[in-house]
PDB file of C-alpha atoms in Angstrom:
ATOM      1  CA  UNK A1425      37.690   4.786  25.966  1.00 66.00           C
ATOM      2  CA  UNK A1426      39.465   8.035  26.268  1.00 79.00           C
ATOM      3  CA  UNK A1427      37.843  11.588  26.557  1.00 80.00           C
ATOM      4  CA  UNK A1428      39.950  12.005  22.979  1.00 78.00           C
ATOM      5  CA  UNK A1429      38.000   8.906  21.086  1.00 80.00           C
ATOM      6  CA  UNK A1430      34.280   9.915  22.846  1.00 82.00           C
ATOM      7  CA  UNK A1431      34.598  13.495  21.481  1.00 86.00           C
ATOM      8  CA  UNK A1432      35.664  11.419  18.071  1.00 86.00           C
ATOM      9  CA  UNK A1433      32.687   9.041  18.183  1.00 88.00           C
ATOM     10  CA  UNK A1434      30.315  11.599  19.176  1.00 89.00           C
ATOM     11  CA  UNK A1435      31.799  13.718  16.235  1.00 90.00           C
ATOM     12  CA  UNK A1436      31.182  10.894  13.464  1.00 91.00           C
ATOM     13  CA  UNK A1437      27.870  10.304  14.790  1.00 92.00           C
ATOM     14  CA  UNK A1438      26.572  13.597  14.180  1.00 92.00           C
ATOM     15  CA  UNK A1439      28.195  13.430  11.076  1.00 93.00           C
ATOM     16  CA  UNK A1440      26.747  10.538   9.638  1.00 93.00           C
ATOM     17  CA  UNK A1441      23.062  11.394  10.876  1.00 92.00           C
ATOM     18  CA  UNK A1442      23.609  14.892   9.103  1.00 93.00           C
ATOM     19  CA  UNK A1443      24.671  12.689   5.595  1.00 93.00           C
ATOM     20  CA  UNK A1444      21.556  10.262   6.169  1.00 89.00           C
ATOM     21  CA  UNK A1445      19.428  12.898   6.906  1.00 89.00           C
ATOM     22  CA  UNK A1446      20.327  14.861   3.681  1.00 89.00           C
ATOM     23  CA  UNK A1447      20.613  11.341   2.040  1.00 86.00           C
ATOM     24  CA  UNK A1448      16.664  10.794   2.882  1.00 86.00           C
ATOM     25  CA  UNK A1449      15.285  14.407   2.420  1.00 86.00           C
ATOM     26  CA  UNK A1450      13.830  13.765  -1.206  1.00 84.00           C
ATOM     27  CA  UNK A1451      12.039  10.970   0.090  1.00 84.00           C
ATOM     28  CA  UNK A1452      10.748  12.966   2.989  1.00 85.00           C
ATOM     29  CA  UNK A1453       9.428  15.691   0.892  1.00 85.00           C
ATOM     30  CA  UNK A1454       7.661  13.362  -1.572  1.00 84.00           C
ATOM     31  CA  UNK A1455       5.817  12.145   1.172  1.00 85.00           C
ATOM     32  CA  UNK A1456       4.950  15.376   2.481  1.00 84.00           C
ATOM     33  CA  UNK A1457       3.836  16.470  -0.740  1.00 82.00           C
ATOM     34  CA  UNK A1458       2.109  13.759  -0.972  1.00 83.00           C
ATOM     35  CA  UNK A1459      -0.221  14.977   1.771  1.00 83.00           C
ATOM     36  CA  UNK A1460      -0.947  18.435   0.139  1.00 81.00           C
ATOM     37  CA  UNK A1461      -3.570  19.516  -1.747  1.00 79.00           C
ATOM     38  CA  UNK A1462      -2.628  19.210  -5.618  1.00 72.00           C
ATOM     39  CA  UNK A1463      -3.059  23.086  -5.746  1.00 71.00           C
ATOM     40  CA  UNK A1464      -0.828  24.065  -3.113  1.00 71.00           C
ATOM     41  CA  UNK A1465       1.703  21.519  -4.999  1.00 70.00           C
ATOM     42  CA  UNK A1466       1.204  23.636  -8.247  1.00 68.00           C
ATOM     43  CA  UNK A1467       1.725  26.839  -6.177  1.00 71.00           C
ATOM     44  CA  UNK A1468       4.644  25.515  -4.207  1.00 70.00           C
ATOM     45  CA  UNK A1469       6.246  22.895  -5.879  1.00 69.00           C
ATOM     46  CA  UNK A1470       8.005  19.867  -3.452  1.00 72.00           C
ATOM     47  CA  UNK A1471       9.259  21.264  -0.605  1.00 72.00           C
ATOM     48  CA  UNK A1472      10.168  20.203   2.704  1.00 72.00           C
ATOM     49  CA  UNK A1473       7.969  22.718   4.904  1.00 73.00           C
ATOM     50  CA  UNK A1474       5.114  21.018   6.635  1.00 73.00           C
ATOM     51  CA  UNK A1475       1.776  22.482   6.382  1.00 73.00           C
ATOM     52  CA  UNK A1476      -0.192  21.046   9.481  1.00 72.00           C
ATOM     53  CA  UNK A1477      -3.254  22.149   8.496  1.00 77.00           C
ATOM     54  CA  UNK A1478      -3.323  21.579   4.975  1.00 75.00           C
ATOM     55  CA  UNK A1479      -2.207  17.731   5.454  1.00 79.00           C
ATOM     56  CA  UNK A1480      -4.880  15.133   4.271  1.00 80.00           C
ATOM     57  CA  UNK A1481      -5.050  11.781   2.445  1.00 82.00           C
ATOM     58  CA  UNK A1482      -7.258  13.122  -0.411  1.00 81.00           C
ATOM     59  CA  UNK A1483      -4.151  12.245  -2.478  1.00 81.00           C
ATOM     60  CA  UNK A1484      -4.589   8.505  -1.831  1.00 83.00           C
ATOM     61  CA  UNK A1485      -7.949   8.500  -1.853  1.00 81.00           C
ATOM     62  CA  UNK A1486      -8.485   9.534  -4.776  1.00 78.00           C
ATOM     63  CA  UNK A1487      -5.617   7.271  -6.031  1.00 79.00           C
ATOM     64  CA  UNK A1488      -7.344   4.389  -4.759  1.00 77.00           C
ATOM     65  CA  UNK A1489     -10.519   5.254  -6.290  1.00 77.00           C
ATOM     66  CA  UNK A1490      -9.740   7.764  -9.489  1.00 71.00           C
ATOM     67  CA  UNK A1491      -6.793   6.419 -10.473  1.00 66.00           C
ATOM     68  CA  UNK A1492      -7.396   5.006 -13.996  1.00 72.00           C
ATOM     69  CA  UNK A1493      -4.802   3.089 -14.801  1.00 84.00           C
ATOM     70  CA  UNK A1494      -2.149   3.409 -12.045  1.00 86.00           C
ATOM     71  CA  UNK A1495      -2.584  -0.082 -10.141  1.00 88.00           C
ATOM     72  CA  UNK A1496      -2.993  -1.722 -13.907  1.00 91.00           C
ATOM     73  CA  UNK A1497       0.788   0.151 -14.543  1.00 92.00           C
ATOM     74  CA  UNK A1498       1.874  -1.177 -10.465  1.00 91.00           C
ATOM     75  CA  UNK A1499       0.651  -4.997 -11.505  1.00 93.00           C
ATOM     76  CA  UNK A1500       2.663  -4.691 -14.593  1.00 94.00           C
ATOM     77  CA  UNK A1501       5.948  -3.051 -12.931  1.00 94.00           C
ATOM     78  CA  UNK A1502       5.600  -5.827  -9.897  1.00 93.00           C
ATOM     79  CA  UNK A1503       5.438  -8.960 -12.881  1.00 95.00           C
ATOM     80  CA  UNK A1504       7.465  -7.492 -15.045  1.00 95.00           C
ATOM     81  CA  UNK A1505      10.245  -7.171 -11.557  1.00 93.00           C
ATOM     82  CA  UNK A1506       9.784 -10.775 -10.671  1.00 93.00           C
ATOM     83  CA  UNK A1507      10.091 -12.496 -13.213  1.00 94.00           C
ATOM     84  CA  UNK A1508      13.113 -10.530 -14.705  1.00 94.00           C
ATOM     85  CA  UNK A1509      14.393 -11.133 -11.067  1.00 93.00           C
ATOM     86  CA  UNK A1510      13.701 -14.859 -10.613  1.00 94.00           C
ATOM     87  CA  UNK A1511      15.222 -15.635 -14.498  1.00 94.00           C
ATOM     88  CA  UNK A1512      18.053 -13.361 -13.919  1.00 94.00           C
ATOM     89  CA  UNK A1513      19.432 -14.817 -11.259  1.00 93.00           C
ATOM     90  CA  UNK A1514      18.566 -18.621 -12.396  1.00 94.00           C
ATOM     91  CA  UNK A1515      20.395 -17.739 -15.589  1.00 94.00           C
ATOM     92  CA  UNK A1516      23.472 -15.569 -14.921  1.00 93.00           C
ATOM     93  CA  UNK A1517      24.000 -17.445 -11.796  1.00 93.00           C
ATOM     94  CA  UNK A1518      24.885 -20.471 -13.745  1.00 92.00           C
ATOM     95  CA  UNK A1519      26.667 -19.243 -16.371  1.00 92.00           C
ATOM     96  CA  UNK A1520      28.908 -17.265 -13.690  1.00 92.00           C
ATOM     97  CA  UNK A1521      28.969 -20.855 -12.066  1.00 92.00           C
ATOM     98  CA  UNK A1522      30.080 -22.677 -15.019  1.00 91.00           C
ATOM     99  CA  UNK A1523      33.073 -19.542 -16.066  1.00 91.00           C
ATOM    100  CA  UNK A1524      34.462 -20.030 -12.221  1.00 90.00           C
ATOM    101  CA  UNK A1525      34.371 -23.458 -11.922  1.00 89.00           C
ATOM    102  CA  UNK A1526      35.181 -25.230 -15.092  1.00 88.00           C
ATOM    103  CA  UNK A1527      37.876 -25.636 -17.233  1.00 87.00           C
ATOM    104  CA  UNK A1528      36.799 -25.987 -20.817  1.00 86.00           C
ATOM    105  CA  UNK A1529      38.063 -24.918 -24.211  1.00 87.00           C
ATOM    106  CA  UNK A1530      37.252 -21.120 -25.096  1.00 85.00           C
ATOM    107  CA  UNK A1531      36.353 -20.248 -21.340  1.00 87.00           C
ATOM    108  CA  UNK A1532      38.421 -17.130 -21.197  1.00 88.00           C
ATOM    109  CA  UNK A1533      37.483 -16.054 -24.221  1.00 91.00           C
ATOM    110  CA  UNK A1534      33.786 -16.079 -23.208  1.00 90.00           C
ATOM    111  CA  UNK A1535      34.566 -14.562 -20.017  1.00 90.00           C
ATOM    112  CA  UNK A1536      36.444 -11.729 -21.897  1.00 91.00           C
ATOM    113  CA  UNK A1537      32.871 -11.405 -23.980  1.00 91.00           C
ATOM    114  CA  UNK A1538      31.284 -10.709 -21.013  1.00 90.00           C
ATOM    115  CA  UNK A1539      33.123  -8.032 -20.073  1.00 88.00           C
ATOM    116  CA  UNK A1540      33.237  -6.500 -23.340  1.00 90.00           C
ATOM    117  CA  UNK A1541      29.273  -6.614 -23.774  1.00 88.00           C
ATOM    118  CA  UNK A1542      29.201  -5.326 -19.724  1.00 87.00           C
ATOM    119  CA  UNK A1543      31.306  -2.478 -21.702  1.00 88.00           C
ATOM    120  CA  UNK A1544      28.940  -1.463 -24.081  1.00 88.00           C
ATOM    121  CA  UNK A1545      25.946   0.968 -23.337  1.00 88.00           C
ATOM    122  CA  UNK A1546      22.778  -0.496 -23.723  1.00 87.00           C
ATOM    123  CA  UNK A1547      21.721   2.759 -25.754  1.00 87.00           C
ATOM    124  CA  UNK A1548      23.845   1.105 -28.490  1.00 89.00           C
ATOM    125  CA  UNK A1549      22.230  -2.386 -28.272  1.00 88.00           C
ATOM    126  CA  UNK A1550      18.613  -1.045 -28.124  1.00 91.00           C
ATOM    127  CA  UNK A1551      18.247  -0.780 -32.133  1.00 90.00           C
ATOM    128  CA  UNK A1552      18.861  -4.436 -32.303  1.00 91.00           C
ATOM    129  CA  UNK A1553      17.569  -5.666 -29.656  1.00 92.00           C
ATOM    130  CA  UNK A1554      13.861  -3.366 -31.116  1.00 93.00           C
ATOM    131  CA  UNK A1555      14.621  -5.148 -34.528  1.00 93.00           C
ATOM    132  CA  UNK A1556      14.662  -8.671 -33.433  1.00 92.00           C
ATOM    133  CA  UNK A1557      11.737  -8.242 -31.458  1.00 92.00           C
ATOM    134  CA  UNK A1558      10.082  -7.087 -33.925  1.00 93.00           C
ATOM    135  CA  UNK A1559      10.564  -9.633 -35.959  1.00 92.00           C
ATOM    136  CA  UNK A1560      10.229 -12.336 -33.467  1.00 91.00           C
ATOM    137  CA  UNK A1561       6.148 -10.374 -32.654  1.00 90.00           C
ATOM    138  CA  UNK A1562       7.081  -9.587 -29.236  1.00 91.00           C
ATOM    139  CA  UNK A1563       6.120  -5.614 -29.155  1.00 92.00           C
ATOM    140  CA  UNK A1564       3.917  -4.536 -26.403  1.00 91.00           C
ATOM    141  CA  UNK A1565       4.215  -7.543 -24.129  1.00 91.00           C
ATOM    142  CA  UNK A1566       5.867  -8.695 -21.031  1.00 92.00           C
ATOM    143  CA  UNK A1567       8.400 -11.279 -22.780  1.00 93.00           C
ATOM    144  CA  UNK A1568       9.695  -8.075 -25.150  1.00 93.00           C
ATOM    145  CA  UNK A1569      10.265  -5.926 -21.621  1.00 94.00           C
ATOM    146  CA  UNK A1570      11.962  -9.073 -20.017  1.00 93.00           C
ATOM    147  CA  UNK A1571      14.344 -11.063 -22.725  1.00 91.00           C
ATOM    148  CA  UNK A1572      16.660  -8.741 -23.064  1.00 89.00           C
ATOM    149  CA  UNK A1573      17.195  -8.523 -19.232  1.00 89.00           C
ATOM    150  CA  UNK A1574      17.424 -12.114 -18.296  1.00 89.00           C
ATOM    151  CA  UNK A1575      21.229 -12.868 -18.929  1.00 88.00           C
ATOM    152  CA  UNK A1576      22.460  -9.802 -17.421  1.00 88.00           C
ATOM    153  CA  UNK A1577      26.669  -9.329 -17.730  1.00 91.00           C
ATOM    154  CA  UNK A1578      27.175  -7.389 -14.689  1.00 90.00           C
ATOM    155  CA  UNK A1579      25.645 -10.652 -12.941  1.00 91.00           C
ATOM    156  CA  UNK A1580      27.449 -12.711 -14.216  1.00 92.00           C
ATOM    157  CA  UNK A1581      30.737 -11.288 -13.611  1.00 91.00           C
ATOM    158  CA  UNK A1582      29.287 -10.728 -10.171  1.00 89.00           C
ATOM    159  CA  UNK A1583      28.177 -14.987 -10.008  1.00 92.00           C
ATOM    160  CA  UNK A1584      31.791 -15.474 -11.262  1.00 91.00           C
ATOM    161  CA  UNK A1585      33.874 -13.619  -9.081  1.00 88.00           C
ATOM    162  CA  UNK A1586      31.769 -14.898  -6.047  1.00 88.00           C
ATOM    163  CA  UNK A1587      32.236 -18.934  -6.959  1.00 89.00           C
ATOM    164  CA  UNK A1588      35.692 -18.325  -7.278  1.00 88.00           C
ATOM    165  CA  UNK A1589      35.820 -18.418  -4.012  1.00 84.00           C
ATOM    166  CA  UNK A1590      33.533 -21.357  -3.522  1.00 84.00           C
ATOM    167  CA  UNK A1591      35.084 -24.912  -1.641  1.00 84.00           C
ATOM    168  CA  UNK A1592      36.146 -27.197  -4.444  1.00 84.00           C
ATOM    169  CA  UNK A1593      36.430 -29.857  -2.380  1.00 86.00           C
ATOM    170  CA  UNK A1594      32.612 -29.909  -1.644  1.00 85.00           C
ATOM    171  CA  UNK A1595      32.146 -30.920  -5.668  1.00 86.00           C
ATOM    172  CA  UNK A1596      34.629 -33.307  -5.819  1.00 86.00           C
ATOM    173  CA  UNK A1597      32.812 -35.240  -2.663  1.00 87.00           C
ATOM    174  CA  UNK A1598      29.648 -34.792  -4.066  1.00 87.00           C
ATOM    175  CA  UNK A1599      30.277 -36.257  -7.509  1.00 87.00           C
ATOM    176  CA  UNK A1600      32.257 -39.147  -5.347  1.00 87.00           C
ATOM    177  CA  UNK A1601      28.671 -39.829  -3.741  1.00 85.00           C
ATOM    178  CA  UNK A1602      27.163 -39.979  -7.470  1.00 87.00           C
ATOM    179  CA  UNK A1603      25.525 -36.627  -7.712  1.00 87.00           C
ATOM    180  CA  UNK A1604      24.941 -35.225 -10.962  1.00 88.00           C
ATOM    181  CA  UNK A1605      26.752 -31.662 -12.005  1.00 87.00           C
ATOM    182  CA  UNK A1606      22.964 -30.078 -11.576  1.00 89.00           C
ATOM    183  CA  UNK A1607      22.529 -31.864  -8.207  1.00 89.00           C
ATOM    184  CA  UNK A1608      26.095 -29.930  -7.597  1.00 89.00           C
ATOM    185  CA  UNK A1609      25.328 -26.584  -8.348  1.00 90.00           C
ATOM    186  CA  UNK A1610      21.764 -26.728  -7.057  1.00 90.00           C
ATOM    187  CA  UNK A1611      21.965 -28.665  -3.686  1.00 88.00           C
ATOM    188  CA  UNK A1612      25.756 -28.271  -2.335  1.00 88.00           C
ATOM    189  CA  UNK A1613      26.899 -24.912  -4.553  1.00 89.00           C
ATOM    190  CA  UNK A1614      23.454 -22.455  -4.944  1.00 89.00           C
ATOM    191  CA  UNK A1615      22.991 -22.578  -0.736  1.00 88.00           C
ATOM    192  CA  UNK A1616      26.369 -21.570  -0.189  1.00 87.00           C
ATOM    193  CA  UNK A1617      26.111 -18.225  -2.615  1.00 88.00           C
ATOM    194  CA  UNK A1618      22.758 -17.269  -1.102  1.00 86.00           C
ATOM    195  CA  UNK A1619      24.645 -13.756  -0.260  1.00 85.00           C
ATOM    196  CA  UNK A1620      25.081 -13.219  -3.861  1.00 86.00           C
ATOM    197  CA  UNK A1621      21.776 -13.968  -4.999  1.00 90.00           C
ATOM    198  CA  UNK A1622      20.423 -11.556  -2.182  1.00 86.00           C
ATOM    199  CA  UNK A1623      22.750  -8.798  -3.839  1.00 85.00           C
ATOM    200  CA  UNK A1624      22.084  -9.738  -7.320  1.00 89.00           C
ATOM    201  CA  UNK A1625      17.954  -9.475  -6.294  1.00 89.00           C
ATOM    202  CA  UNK A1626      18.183  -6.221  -4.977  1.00 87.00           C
ATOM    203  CA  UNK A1627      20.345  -4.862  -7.765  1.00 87.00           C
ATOM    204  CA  UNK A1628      18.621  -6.450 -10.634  1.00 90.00           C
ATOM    205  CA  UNK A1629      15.135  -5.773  -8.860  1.00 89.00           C
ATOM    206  CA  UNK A1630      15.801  -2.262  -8.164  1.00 89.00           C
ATOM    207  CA  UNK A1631      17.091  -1.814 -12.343  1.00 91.00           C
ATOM    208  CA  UNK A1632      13.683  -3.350 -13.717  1.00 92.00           C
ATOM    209  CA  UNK A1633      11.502  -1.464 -11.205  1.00 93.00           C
ATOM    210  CA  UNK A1634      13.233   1.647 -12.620  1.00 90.00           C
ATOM    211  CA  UNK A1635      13.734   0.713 -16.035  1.00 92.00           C
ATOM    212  CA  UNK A1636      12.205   3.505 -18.341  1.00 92.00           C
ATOM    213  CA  UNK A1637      13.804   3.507 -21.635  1.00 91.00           C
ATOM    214  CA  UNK A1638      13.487  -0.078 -22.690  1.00 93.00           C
ATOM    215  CA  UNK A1639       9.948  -0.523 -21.574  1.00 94.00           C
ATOM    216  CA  UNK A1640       9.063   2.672 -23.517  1.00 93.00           C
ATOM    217  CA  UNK A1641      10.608   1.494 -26.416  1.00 93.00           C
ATOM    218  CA  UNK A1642       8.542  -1.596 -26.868  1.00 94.00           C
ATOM    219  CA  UNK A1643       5.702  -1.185 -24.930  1.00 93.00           C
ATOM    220  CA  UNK A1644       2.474  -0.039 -27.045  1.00 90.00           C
ATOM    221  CA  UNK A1645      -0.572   0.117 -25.138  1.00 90.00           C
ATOM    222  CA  UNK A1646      -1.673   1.576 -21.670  1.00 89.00           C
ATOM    223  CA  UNK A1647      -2.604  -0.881 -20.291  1.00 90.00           C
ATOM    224  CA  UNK A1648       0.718  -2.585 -20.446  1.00 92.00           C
ATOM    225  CA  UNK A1649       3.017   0.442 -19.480  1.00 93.00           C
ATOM    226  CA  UNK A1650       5.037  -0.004 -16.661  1.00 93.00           C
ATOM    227  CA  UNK A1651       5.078   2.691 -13.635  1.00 91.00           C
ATOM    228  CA  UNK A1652       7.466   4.415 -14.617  1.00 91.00           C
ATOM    229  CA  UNK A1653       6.136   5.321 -18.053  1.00 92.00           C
ATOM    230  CA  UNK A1654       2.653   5.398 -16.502  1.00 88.00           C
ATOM    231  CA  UNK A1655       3.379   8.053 -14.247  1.00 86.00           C
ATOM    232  CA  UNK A1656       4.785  10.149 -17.125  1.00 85.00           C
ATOM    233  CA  UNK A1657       1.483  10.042 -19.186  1.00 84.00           C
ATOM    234  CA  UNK A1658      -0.064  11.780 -16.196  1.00 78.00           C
ATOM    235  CA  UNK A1659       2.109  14.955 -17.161  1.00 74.00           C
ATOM    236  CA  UNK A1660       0.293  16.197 -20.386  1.00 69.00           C
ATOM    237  CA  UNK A1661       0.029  20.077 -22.283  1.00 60.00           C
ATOM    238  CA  UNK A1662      -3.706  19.544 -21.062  1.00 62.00           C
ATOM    239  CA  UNK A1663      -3.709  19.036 -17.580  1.00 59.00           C
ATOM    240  CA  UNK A1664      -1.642  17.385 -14.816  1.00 66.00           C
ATOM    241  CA  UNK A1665      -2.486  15.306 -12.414  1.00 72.00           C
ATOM    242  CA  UNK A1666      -0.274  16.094  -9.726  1.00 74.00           C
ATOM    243  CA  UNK A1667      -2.056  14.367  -7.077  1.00 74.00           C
ATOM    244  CA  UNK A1668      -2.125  10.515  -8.827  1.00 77.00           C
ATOM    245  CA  UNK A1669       1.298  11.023  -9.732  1.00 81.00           C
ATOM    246  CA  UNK A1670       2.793  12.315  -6.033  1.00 83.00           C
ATOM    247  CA  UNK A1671       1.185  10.146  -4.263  1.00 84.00           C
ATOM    248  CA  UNK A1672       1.738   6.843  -6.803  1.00 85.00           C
ATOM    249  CA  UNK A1673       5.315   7.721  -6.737  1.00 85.00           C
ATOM    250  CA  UNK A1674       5.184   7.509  -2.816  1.00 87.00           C
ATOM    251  CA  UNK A1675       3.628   4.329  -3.348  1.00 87.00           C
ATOM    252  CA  UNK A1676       6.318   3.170  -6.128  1.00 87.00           C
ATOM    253  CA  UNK A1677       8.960   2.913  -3.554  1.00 86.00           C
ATOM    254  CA  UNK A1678       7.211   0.566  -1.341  1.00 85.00           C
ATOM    255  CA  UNK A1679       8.345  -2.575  -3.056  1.00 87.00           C
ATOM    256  CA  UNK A1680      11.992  -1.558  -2.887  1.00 84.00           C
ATOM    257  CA  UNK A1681      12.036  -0.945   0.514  1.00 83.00           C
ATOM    258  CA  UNK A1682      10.422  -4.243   1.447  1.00 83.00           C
ATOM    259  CA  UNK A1683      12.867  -5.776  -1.217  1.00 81.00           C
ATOM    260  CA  UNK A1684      16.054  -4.394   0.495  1.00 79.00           C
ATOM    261  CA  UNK A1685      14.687  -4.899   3.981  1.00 80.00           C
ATOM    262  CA  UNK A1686      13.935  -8.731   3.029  1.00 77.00           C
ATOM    263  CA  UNK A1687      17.703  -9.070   1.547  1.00 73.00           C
ATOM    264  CA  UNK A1688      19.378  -6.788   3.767  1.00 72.00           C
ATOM    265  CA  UNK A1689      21.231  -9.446   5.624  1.00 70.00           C
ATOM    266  CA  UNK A1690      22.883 -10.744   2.784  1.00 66.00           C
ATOM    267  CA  UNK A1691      23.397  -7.520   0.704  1.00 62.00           C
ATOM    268  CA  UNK A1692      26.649  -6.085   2.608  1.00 62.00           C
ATOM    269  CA  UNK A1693      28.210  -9.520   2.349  1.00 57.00           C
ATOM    270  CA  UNK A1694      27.020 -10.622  -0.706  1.00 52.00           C
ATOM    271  CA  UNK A1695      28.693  -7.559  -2.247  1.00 53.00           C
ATOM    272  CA  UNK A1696      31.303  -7.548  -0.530  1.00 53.00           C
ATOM    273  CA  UNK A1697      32.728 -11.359  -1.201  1.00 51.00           C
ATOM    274  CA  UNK A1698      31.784 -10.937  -4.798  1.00 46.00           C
ATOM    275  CA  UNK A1699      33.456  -7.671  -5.303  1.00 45.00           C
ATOM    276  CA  UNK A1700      37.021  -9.179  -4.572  1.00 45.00           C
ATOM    277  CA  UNK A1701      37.303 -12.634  -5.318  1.00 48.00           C
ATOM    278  CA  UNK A1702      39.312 -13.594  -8.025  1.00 45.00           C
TER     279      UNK A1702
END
C-alpha cells in the first residue's frame, strides 16, 4: 500500500467515525438524560453535556417501581411485535413465493396489485380498515393492532424479487422424490431465503415496535396501549413525567438492538439479493 492510499484510508476512517458518531448522538444523549434528575431535564432539556455529579439511576428506579403502566404498555408492544413479525413473514413470504415461482392465470395482474396497494399511503386505507373492524368487534385488542399488518406489500415484493432468484431445479427434484408443493417451499425453498426473512424481521419488527398511528386509532383502554402511545400519555397540561418517559424510552430501544444484532448476519445480504433480483 502506497503512502497515497494510507493517507486515503486513514482519511475515510476518520470520516466515517465522525458520520457514526453524529449518526449515534441522539441515542447518546437520551441515555445521558436518562441519568439526570427530572428537574435538571426540565431546566435543560436533552443535551449532550455530562453532569458527573448529578448522574444517578433514580430514573430507573423509580421506573421499575412507580411506573404505572409502562411494563403493561412494553408487554403489549413486545406481543403485539411478535406476532405481527412471525405472521408477516409466514404470510407474505408465501405469497411472494407463489408470484415468483408459478405460472398461473392472472399472476401479473396480482403482482401489479401489489404494487399499486404498496403505492397507496396507509393514511388513506385507515378509514376502512377502522370501519371493518368495527364491524367485525375488534376495537381495543391485539387482533385489531395486528390484521391489518400481517400481509404486508412491501414484503411481498421483497419475498418475490428474492425467489426469483431461487434454484428451480431444486423443485423439480423434489417433486420427482414425491414431495408435496408445501414440503417444497417449507423444507428445500424457506432454508435457502433465510437472508430474506432476517431482513424482512428486522424491517417489519422495527415498523410495529414504532407503529403509533394505527395502534392509536383502535386501541381504547390503557391497559392495552402500546409504548409508543403509552409514553405519550405521560406528557399531560397537568404534569409530566419526564423521568418514566426518558428513561422508558432508553429502555424502548433495547429490543431493537437485540433484534438487529440477532439478524445482523443476514440483513446486508438479505437486502441486498432481494433488492435486485428480477
Amino acid at each position: 500500500m502506497t503512502k497515497k492510499e494510507k493517507l486515503l484510508t486513514w482519511f475515510l476512517i476518520v470520516v466515517m467515525a465522525v458520520i457514526a458518531f453524529l449518526a449515534i448522538s441522539p441515542l447518546l444523549s437520551l441515555l445521558v438524560s436518562s441519568l439526570r434528575p427530572s428537574a435538571e431535564l426540565i431546566r435543560n432539556g436533552i443535551t449532550l453535556s455530562i453532569p458527573w455529579n448529578e448522574l444517578s439511576i433514580t430514573n430507573y428506579v423509580n421506573m421499575f417501581t412507580n411506573a404505572g403502566n409502562y411494563w403493561t404498555w412494553y408487554i403489549n408492544s413486545l406481543l403485539i411485535s411478535g406476532l405481527t413479525i412471525v405472521l408477516s413473514l409466514f404470510f407474505s413470504s408465501m405469497v411472494g413465493y407463489a408470484l415468483a415461482v408459478y405460472k398461473f392465470k392472472g399472476q401479473q395482474f396480482f403482482f401489479i396489485l401489489v404494487l399499486l396497494i404498496l403505492m397507496v399511503p396507509f393514511e388513506i386505507l385507515m378509514l376502512p380498515l377502522y370501519q371493518l373492524m368495527t364491524t367485525l368487534g375488534m376495537i381495543d385488542s391485539y387482533i385489531a393492532v395486528i390484521l391489518p399488518m400481517i400481509v404486508a406489500p412491501v414484503a411481498i415484493f421483497f419475498f418475490r424479487q428474492y425467489a426469483l432468484g431461487l434454484p428451480k431445479e431444486l423443485m423439480e427434484s423434489a417433486r420427482m422424490d414425491g414431495c408435496t408443493e408445501y414440503g417444497i417451499f417449507f423444507k428445500v425453498m424457506a432454508p435457502l431465503m433465510l437472508p430474506s426473512f432476517a431482513a424482512m424481521a428486522i424491517l417489519q419488527g422495527l415498523g410495529s415496535w414504532n407503529n403509533f398511528l394505527w395502534p392509536l386509532v383502535v386501541l381504547r383502554s390503557n391497559t392495552m396501549f402500546t409504548l409508543p402511545i403509552g409514553l405519550s400519555t405521560l406528557l399531560t397540561p397537568y404534569g409530566n413525567n419526564y423521568d418514566v418517559l426518558i428513561a422508558g424510552s432508553v429502555m424502548t430501544v433495547l429490543p431493537v438492538i437485540v433484534l438487529f444484532l440477532f439478524f445482523q448476519r443476514y440483513f446486508i445480504s438479505g437486502l441486498a439479493v432481494g433488492g435486485v433480483k428480477g
